[in-house]
PDB file of C-alpha atoms in Angstrom:
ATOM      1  CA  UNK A   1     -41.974 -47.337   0.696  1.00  0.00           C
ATOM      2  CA  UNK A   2     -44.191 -44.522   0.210  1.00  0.00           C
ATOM      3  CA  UNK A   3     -43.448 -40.947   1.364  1.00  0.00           C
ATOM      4  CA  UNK A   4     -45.874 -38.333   2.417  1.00  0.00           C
ATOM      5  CA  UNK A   5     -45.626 -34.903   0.530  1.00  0.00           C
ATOM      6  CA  UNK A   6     -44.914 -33.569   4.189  1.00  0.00           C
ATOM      7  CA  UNK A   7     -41.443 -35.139   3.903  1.00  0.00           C
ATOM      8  CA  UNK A   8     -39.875 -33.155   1.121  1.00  0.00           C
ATOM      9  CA  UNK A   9     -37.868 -30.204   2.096  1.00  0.00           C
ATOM     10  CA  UNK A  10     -39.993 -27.005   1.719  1.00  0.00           C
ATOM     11  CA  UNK A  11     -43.501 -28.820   1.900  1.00  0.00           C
ATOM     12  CA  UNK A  12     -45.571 -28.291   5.109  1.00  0.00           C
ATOM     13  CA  UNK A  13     -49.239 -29.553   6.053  1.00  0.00           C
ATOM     14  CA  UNK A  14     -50.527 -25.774   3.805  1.00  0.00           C
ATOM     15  CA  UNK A  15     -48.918 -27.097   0.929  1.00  0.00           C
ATOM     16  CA  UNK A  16     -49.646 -30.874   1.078  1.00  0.00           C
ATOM     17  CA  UNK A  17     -53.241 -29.769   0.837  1.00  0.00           C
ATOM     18  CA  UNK A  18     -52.505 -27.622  -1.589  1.00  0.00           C
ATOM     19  CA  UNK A  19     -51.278 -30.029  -3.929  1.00  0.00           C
ATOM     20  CA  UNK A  20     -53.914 -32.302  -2.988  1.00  0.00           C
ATOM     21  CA  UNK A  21     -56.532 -30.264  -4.190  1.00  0.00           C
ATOM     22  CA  UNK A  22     -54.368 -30.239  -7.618  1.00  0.00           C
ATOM     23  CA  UNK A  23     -54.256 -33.934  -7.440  1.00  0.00           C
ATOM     24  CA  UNK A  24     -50.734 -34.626  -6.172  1.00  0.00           C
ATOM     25  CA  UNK A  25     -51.340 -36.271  -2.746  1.00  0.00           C
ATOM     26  CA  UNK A  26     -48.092 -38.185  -2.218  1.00  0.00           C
ATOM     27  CA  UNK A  27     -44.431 -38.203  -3.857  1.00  0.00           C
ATOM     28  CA  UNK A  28     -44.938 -40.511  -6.859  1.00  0.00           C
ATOM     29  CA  UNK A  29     -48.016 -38.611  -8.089  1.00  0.00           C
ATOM     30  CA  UNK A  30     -45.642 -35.753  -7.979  1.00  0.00           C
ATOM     31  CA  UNK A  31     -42.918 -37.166  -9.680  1.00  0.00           C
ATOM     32  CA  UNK A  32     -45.858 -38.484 -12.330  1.00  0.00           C
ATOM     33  CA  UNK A  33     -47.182 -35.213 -12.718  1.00  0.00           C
ATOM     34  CA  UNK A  34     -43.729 -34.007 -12.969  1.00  0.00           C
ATOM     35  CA  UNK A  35     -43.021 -30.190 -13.714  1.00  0.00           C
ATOM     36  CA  UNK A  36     -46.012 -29.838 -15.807  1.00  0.00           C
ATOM     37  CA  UNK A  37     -48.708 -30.446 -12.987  1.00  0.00           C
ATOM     38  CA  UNK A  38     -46.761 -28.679 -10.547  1.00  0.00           C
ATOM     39  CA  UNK A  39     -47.011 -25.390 -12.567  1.00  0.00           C
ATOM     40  CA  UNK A  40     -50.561 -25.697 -12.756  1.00  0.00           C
ATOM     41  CA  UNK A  41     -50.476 -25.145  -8.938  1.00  0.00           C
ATOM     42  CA  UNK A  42     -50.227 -21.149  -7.475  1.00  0.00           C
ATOM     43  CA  UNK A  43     -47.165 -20.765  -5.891  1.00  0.00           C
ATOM     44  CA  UNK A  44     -45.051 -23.042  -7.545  1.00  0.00           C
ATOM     45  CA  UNK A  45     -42.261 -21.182  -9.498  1.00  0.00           C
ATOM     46  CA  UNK A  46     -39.603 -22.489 -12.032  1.00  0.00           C
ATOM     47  CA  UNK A  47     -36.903 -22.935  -9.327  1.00  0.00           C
ATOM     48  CA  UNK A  48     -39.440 -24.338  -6.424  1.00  0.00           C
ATOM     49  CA  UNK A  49     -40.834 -26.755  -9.355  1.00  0.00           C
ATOM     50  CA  UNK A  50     -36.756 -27.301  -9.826  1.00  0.00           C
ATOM     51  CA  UNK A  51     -36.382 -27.754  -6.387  1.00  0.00           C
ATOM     52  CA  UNK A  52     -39.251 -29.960  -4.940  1.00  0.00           C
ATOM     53  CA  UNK A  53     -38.626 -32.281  -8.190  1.00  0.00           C
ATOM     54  CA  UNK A  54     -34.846 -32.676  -6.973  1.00  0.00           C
ATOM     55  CA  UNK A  55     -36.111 -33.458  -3.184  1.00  0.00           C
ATOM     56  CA  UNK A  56     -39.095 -35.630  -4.170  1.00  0.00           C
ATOM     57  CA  UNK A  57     -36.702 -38.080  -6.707  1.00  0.00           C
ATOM     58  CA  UNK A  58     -33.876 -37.783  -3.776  1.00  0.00           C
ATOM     59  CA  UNK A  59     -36.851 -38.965  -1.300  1.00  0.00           C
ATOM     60  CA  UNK A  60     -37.848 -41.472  -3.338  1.00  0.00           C
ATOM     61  CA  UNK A  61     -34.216 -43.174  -4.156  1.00  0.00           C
ATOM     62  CA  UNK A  62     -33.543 -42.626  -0.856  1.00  0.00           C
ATOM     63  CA  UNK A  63     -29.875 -40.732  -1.266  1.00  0.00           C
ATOM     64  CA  UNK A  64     -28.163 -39.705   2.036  1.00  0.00           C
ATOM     65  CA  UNK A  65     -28.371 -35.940   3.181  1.00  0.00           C
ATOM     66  CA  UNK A  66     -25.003 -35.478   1.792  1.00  0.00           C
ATOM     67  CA  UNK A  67     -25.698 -36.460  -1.261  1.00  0.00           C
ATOM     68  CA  UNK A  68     -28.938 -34.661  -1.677  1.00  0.00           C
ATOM     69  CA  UNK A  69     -27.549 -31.414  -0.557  1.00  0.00           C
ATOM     70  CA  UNK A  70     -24.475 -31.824  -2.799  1.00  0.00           C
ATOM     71  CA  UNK A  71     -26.973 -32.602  -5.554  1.00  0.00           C
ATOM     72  CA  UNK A  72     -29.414 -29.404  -4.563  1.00  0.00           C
ATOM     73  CA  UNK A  73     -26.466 -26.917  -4.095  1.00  0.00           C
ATOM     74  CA  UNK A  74     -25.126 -28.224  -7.946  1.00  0.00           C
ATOM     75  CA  UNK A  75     -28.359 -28.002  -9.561  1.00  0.00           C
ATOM     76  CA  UNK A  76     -29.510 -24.524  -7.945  1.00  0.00           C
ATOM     77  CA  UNK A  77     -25.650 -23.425  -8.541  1.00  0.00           C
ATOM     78  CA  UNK A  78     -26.299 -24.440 -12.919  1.00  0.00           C
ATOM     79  CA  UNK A  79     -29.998 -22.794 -12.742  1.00  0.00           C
ATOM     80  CA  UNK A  80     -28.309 -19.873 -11.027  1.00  0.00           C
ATOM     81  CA  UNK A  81     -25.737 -19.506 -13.621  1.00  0.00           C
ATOM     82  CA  UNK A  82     -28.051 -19.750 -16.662  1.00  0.00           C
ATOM     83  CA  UNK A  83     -30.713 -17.961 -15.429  1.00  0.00           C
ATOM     84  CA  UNK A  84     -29.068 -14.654 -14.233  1.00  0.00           C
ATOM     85  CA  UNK A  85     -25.194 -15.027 -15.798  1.00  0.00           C
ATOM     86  CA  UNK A  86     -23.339 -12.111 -15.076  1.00  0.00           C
ATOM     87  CA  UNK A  87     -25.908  -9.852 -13.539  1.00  0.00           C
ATOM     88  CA  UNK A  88     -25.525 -12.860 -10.672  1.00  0.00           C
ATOM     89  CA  UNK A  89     -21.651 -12.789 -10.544  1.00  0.00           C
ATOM     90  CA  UNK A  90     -21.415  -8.904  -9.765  1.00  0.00           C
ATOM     91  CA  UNK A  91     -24.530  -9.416  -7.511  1.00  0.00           C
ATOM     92  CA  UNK A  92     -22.723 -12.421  -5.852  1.00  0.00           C
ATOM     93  CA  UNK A  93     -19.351 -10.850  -5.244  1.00  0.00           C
ATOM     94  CA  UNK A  94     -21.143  -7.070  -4.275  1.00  0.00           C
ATOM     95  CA  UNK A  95     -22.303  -9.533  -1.844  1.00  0.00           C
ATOM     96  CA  UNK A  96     -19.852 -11.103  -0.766  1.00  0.00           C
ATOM     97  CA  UNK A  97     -17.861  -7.948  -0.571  1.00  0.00           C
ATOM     98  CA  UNK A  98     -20.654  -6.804   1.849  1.00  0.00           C
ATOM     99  CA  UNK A  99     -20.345  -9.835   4.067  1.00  0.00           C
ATOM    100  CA  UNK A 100     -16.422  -9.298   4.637  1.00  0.00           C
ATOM    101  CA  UNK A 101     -16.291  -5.935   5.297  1.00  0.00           C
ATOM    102  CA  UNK A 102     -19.732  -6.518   7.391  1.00  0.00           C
ATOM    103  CA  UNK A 103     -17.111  -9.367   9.201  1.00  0.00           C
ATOM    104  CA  UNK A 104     -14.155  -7.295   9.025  1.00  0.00           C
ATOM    105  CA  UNK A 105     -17.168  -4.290  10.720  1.00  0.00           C
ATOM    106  CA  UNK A 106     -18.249  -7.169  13.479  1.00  0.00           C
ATOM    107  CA  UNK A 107     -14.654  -8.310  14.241  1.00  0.00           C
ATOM    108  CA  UNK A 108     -13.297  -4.455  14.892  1.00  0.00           C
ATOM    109  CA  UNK A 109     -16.504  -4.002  16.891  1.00  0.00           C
ATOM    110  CA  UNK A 110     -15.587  -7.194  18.745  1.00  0.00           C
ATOM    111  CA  UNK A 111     -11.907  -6.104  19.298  1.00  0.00           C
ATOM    112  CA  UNK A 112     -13.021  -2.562  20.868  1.00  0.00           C
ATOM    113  CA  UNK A 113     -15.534  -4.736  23.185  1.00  0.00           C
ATOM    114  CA  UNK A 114     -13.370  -7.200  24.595  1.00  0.00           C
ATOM    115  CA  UNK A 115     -10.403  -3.623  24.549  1.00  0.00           C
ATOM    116  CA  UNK A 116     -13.357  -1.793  26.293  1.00  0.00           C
ATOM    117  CA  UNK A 117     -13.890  -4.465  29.045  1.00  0.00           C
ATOM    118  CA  UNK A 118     -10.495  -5.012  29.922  1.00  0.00           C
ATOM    119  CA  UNK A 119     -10.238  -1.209  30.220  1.00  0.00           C
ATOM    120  CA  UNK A 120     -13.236  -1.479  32.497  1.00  0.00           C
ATOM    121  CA  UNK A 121     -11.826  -3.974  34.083  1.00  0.00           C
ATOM    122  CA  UNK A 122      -8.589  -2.436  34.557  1.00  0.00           C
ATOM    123  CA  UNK A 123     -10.171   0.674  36.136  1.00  0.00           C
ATOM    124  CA  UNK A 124     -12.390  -1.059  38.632  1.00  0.00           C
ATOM    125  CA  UNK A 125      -8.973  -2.425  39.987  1.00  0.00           C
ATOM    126  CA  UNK A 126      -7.212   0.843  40.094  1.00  0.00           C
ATOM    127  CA  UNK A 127     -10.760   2.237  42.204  1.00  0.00           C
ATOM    128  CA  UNK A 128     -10.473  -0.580  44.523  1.00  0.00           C
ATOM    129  CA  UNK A 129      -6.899   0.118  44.972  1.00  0.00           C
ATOM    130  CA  UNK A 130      -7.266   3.654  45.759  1.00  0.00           C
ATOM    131  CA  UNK A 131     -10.373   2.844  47.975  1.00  0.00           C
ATOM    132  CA  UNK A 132      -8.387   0.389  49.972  1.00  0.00           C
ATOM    133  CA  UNK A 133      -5.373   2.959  50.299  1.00  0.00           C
ATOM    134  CA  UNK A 134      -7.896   5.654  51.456  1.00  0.00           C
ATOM    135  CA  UNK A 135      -9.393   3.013  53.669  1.00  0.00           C
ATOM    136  CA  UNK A 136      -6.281   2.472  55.087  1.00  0.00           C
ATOM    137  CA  UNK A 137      -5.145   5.710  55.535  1.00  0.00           C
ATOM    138  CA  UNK A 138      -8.201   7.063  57.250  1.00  0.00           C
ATOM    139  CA  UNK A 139      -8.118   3.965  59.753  1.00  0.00           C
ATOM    140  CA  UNK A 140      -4.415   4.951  60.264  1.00  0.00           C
ATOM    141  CA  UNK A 141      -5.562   8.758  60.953  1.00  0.00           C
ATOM    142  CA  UNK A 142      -8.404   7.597  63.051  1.00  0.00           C
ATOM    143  CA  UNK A 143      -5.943   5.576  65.080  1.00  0.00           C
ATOM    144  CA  UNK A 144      -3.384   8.209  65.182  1.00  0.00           C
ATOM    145  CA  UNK A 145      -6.094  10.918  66.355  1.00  0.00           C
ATOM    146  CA  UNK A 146      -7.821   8.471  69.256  1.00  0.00           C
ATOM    147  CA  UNK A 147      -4.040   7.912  71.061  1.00  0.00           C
ATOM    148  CA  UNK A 148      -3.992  11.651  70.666  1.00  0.00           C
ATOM    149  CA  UNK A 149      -7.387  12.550  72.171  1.00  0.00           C
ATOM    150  CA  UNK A 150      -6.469   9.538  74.790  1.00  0.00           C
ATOM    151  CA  UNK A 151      -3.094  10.899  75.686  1.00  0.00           C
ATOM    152  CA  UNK A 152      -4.500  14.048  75.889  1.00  0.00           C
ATOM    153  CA  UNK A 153      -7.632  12.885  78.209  1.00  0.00           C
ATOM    154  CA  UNK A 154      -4.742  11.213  80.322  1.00  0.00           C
ATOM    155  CA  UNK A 155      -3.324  14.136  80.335  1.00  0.00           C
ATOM    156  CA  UNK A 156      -6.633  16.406  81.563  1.00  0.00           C
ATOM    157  CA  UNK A 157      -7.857  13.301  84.014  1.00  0.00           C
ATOM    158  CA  UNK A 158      -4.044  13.570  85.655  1.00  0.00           C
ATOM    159  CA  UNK A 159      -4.059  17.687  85.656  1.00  0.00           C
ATOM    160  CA  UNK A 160      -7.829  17.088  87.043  1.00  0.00           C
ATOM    161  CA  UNK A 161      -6.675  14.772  89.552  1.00  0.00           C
ATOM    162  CA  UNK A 162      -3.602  17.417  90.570  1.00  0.00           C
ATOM    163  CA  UNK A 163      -5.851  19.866  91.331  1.00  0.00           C
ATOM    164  CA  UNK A 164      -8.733  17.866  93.059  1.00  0.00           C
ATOM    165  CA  UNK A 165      -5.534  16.711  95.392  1.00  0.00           C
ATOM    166  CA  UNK A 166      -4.653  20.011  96.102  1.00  0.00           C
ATOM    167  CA  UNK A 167      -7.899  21.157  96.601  1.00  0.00           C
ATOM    168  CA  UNK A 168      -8.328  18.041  99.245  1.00  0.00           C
ATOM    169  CA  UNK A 169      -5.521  18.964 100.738  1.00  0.00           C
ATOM    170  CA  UNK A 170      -6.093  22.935 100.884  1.00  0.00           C
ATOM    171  CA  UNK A 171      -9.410  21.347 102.777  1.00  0.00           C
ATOM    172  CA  UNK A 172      -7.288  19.222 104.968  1.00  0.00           C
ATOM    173  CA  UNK A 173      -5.467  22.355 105.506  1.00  0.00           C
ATOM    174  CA  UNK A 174      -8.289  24.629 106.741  1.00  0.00           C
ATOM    175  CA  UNK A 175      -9.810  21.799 108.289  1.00  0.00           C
ATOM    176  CA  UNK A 176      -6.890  20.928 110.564  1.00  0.00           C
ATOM    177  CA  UNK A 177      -6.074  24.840 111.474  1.00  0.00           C
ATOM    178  CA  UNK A 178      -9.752  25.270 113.060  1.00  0.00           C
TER     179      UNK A 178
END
């Protein structure tokens, strides 16, 4: 079965036509041409020669994704070994050293959100406690003060309707002596 360049890992319609103009135009003229024609072409490094090599012979055997990523991370994992040695290792673990505390950095952040929002949370109850006490307590007042102002309107209508009696009857009075 023959592949199109477009199908290895890393190679995209740019490229294809790059390596056309080179005379690689499909997978077995680049496994042909091997390392040596690829490093005639601009762009193409010793680890991307490395690299589109390993995905053009795993495209063309046809191993499973597993296998070509176990077989990518193994060869890039040797060339990374040889090519940098211990300049690589302290680079690796100052790296990884920066990821964990940049984890340990994003989990504390993380802990003070969720802390923060259940704080929040927390607060907005105890407001809409309060404001449901107050609530209550001014509809209690309100209540207490309108049987007051009734009681004492009972009160005024009953003194008012004393002294519109007596005044009816002080009328009756004067009325009945003429």
């Amino acid at each position: 079965m023959k592949h199109l360049l477009t199908d290895i890992p890393g190679i995209g319609e740019s490229t294809a036509t790059k390596l056309g103009e080179y005379g690689i135009d499909s997978v077995t003229a680049l496994l042909k041409g091997g390392e040596k024609k690829l490093a005639t072409v601009p762009g193409f490094g010793a680890a991307r020669i490395a690299k589109t090599l390993d995905a053009a012979e795993a495209l063309s055997k046809g191993e499973s994704t597993a296998q070509k990523v176990s077989r990518q991370v193994k060869a890039g994992a040797q060339k990374a070994v040889m090519a940098t040695g211990k300049a690589a290792a302290q680079v690796k673990k100052g790296a990884e050293k920066a990821v964990r505390q940049a984890a340990k950095e994003a989990k504390k952040l993380a802990r003070g959100a969720v802390k923060a929002e259940k704080q929040a949370e927390k607060e907005a109850k105890k407001l809409a406690k309060a404001a449901e006490k107050t609530l209550k307590k001014a509809e209690a007042e309100a209540k207490k003060l309108a049987k007051a102002a009734e009681r004492k309107g009972k009160k005024v209508a009953k003194a008012a309707a004393k002294e519109a009696k007596k005044a009816a009857k002080a009328i009756k009075d004067k009325a009945k002596k003429k």
